[in-house]
PDB file of C-alpha atoms and ligand atoms in Angstrom:
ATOM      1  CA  UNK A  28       0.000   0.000   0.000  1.00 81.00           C
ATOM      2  CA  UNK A  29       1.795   3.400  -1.015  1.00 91.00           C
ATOM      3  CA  UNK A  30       0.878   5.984   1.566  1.00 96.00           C
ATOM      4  CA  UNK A  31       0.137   9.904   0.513  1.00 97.00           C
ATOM      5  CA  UNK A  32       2.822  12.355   1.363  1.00 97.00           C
ATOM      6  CA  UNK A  33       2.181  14.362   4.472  1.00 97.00           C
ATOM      7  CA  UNK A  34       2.362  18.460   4.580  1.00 97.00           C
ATOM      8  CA  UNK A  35       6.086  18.055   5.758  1.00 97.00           C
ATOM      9  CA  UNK A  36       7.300  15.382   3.114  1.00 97.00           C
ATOM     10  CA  UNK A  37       5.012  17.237   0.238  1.00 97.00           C
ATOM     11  CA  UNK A  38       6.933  20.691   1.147  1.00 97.00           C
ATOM     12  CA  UNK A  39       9.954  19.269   1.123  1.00 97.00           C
ATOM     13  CA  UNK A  40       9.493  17.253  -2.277  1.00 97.00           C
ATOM     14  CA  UNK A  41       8.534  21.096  -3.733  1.00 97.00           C
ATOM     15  CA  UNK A  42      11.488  22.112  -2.674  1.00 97.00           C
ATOM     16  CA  UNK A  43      13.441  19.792  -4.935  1.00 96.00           C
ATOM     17  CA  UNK A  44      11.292  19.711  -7.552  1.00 98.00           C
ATOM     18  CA  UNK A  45      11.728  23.332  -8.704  1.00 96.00           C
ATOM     19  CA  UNK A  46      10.292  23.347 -11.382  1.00 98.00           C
ATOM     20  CA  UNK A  47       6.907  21.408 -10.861  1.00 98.00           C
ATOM     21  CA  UNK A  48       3.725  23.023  -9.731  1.00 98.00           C
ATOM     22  CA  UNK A  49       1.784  22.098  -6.928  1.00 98.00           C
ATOM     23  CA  UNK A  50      -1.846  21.133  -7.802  1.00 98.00           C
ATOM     24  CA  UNK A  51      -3.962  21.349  -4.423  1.00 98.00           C
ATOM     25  CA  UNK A  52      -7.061  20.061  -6.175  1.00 98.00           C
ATOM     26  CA  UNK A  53      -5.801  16.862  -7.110  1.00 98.00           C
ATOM     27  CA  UNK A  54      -3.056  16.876  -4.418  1.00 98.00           C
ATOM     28  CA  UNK A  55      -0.493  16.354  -7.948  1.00 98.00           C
ATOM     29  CA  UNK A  56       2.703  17.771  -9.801  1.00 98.00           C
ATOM     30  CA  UNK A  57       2.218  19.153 -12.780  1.00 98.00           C
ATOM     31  CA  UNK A  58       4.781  20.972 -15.228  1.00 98.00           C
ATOM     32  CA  UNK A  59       4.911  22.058 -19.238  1.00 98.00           C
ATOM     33  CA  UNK A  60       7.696  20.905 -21.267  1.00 98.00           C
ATOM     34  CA  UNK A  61       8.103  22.350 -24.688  1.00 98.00           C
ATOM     35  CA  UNK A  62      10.047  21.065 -27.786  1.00 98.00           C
ATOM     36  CA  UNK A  63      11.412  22.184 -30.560  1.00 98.00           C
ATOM     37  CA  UNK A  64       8.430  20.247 -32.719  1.00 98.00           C
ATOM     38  CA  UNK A  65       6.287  17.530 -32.727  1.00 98.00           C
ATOM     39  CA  UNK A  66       8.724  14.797 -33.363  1.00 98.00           C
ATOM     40  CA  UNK A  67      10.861  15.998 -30.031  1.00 98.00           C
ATOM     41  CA  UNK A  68       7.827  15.976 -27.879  1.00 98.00           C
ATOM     42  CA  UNK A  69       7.017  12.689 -29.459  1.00 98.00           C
ATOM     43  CA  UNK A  70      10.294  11.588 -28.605  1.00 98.00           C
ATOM     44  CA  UNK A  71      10.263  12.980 -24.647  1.00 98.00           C
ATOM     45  CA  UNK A  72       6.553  11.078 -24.468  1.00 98.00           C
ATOM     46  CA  UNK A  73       7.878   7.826 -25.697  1.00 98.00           C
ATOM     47  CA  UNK A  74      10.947   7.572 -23.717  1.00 98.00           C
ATOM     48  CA  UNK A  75       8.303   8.600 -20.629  1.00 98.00           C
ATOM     49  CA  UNK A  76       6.286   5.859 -21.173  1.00 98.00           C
ATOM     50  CA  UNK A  77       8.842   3.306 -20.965  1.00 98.00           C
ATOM     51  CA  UNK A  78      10.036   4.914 -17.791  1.00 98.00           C
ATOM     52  CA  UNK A  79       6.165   4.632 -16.724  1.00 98.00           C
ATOM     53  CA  UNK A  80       5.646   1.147 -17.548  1.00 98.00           C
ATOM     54  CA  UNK A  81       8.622   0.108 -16.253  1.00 98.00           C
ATOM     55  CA  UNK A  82       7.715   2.129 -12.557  1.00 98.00           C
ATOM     56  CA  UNK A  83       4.453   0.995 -12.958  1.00 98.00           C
ATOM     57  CA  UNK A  84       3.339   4.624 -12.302  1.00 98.00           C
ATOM     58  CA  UNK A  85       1.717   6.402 -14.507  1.00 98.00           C
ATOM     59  CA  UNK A  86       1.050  10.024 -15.774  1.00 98.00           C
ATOM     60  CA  UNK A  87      -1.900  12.002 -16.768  1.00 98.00           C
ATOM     61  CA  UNK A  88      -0.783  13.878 -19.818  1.00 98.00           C
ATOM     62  CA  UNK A  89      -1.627  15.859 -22.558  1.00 98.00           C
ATOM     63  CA  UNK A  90       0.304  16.742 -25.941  1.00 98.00           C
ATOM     64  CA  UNK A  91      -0.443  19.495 -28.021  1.00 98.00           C
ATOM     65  CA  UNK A  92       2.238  19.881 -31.345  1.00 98.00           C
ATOM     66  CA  UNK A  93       5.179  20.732 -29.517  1.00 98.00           C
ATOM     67  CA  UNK A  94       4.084  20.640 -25.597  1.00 98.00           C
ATOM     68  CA  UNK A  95       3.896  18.348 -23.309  1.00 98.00           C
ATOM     69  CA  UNK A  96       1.247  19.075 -20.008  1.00 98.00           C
ATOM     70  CA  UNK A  97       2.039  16.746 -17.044  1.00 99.00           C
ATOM     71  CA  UNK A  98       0.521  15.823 -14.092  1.00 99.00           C
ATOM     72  CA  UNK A  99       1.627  13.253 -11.301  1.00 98.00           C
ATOM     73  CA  UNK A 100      -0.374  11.521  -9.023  1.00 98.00           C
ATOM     74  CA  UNK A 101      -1.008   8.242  -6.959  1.00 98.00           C
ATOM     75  CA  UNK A 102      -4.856   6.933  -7.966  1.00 98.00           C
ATOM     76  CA  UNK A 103      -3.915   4.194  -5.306  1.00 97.00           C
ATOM     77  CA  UNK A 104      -2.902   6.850  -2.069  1.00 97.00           C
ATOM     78  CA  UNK A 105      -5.382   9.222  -3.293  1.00 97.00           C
ATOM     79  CA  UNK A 106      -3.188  11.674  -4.035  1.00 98.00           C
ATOM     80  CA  UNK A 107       0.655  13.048  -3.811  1.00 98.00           C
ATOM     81  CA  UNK A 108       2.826   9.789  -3.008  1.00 98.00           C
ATOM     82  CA  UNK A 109       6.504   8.828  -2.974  1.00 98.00           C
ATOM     83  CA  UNK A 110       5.966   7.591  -6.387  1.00 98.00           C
ATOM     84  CA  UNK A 111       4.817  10.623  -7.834  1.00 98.00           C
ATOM     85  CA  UNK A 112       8.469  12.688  -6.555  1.00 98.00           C
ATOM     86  CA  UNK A 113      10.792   9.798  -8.264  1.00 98.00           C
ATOM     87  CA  UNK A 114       8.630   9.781 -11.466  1.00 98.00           C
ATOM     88  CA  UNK A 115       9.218  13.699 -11.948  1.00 98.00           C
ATOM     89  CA  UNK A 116      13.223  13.187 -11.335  1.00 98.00           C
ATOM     90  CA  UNK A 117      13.168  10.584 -14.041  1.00 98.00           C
ATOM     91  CA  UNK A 118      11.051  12.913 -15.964  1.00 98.00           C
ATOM     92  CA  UNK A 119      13.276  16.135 -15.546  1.00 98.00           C
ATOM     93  CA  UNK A 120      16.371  13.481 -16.604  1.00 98.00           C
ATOM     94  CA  UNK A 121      14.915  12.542 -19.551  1.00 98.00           C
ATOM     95  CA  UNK A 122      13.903  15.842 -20.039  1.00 97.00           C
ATOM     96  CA  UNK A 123      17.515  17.371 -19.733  1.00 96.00           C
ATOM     97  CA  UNK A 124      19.094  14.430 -21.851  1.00 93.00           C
TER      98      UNK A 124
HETATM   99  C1  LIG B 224      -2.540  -2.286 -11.106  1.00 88.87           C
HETATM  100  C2  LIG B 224      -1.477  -1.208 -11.344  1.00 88.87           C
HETATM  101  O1  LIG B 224      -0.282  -1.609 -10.738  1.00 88.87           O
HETATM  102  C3  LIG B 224      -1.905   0.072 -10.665  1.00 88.87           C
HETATM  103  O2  LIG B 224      -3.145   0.470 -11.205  1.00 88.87           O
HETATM  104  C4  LIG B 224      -0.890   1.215 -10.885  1.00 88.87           C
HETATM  105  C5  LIG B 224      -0.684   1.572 -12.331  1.00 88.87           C
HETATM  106  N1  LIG B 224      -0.178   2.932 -12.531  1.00 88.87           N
HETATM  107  C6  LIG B 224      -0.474   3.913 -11.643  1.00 88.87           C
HETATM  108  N2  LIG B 224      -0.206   5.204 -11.921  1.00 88.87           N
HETATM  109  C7  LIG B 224      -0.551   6.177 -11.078  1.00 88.87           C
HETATM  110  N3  LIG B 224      -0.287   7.460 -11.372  1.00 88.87           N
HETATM  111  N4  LIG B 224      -1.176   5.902  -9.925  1.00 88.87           N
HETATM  112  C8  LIG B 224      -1.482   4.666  -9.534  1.00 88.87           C
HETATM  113  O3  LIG B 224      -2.035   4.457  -8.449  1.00 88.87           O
HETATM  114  C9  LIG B 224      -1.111   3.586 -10.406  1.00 88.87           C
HETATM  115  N5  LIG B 224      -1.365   2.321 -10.087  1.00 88.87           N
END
Protein backbone atom coordinates (compact mmCIF):
# COMPACT_ATOMS: atom_id res chain seq x y z
CA UNK A 1 0.00 0.00 0.00
CA UNK A 2 1.79 3.40 -1.01
CA UNK A 3 0.88 5.98 1.57
CA UNK A 4 0.14 9.90 0.51
CA UNK A 5 2.82 12.36 1.36
CA UNK A 6 2.18 14.36 4.47
CA UNK A 7 2.36 18.46 4.58
CA UNK A 8 6.09 18.05 5.76
CA UNK A 9 7.30 15.38 3.11
CA UNK A 10 5.01 17.24 0.24
CA UNK A 11 6.93 20.69 1.15
CA UNK A 12 9.95 19.27 1.12
CA UNK A 13 9.49 17.25 -2.28
CA UNK A 14 8.53 21.10 -3.73
CA UNK A 15 11.49 22.11 -2.67
CA UNK A 16 13.44 19.79 -4.93
CA UNK A 17 11.29 19.71 -7.55
CA UNK A 18 11.73 23.33 -8.70
CA UNK A 19 10.29 23.35 -11.38
CA UNK A 20 6.91 21.41 -10.86
CA UNK A 21 3.72 23.02 -9.73
CA UNK A 22 1.78 22.10 -6.93
CA UNK A 23 -1.85 21.13 -7.80
CA UNK A 24 -3.96 21.35 -4.42
CA UNK A 25 -7.06 20.06 -6.17
CA UNK A 26 -5.80 16.86 -7.11
CA UNK A 27 -3.06 16.88 -4.42
CA UNK A 28 -0.49 16.35 -7.95
CA UNK A 29 2.70 17.77 -9.80
CA UNK A 30 2.22 19.15 -12.78
CA UNK A 31 4.78 20.97 -15.23
CA UNK A 32 4.91 22.06 -19.24
CA UNK A 33 7.70 20.90 -21.27
CA UNK A 34 8.10 22.35 -24.69
CA UNK A 35 10.05 21.06 -27.79
CA UNK A 36 11.41 22.18 -30.56
CA UNK A 37 8.43 20.25 -32.72
CA UNK A 38 6.29 17.53 -32.73
CA UNK A 39 8.72 14.80 -33.36
CA UNK A 40 10.86 16.00 -30.03
CA UNK A 41 7.83 15.98 -27.88
CA UNK A 42 7.02 12.69 -29.46
CA UNK A 43 10.29 11.59 -28.60
CA UNK A 44 10.26 12.98 -24.65
CA UNK A 45 6.55 11.08 -24.47
CA UNK A 46 7.88 7.83 -25.70
CA UNK A 47 10.95 7.57 -23.72
CA UNK A 48 8.30 8.60 -20.63
CA UNK A 49 6.29 5.86 -21.17
CA UNK A 50 8.84 3.31 -20.96
CA UNK A 51 10.04 4.91 -17.79
CA UNK A 52 6.16 4.63 -16.72
CA UNK A 53 5.65 1.15 -17.55
CA UNK A 54 8.62 0.11 -16.25
CA UNK A 55 7.71 2.13 -12.56
CA UNK A 56 4.45 1.00 -12.96
CA UNK A 57 3.34 4.62 -12.30
CA UNK A 58 1.72 6.40 -14.51
CA UNK A 59 1.05 10.02 -15.77
CA UNK A 60 -1.90 12.00 -16.77
CA UNK A 61 -0.78 13.88 -19.82
CA UNK A 62 -1.63 15.86 -22.56
CA UNK A 63 0.30 16.74 -25.94
CA UNK A 64 -0.44 19.50 -28.02
CA UNK A 65 2.24 19.88 -31.34
CA UNK A 66 5.18 20.73 -29.52
CA UNK A 67 4.08 20.64 -25.60
CA UNK A 68 3.90 18.35 -23.31
CA UNK A 69 1.25 19.07 -20.01
CA UNK A 70 2.04 16.75 -17.04
CA UNK A 71 0.52 15.82 -14.09
CA UNK A 72 1.63 13.25 -11.30
CA UNK A 73 -0.37 11.52 -9.02
CA UNK A 74 -1.01 8.24 -6.96
CA UNK A 75 -4.86 6.93 -7.97
CA UNK A 76 -3.91 4.19 -5.31
CA UNK A 77 -2.90 6.85 -2.07
CA UNK A 78 -5.38 9.22 -3.29
CA UNK A 79 -3.19 11.67 -4.03
CA UNK A 80 0.65 13.05 -3.81
CA UNK A 81 2.83 9.79 -3.01
CA UNK A 82 6.50 8.83 -2.97
CA UNK A 83 5.97 7.59 -6.39
CA UNK A 84 4.82 10.62 -7.83
CA UNK A 85 8.47 12.69 -6.55
CA UNK A 86 10.79 9.80 -8.26
CA UNK A 87 8.63 9.78 -11.47
CA UNK A 88 9.22 13.70 -11.95
CA UNK A 89 13.22 13.19 -11.34
CA UNK A 90 13.17 10.58 -14.04
CA UNK A 91 11.05 12.91 -15.96
CA UNK A 92 13.28 16.13 -15.55
CA UNK A 93 16.37 13.48 -16.60
CA UNK A 94 14.91 12.54 -19.55
CA UNK A 95 13.90 15.84 -20.04
CA UNK A 96 17.52 17.37 -19.73
CA UNK A 97 19.09 14.43 -21.85
C1 LIG B 1 -2.54 -2.29 -11.11
C2 LIG B 1 -1.48 -1.21 -11.34
O1 LIG B 1 -0.28 -1.61 -10.74
C3 LIG B 1 -1.90 0.07 -10.67
O2 LIG B 1 -3.15 0.47 -11.21
C4 LIG B 1 -0.89 1.21 -10.89
C5 LIG B 1 -0.68 1.57 -12.33
N1 LIG B 1 -0.18 2.93 -12.53
C6 LIG B 1 -0.47 3.91 -11.64
N2 LIG B 1 -0.21 5.20 -11.92
C7 LIG B 1 -0.55 6.18 -11.08
N3 LIG B 1 -0.29 7.46 -11.37
N4 LIG B 1 -1.18 5.90 -9.93
C8 LIG B 1 -1.48 4.67 -9.53
O3 LIG B 1 -2.04 4.46 -8.45
C9 LIG B 1 -1.11 3.59 -10.41
N5 LIG B 1 -1.36 2.32 -10.09
Amino acid sequence: MVEQLNEGERAAALDRLGEWDYDEARDALTRSFLFADFPEAFAFMTRVALLAEKADHHPEWSNVWNRVDILLTTHDAGGLSARDVRMAEAIDRVAAS
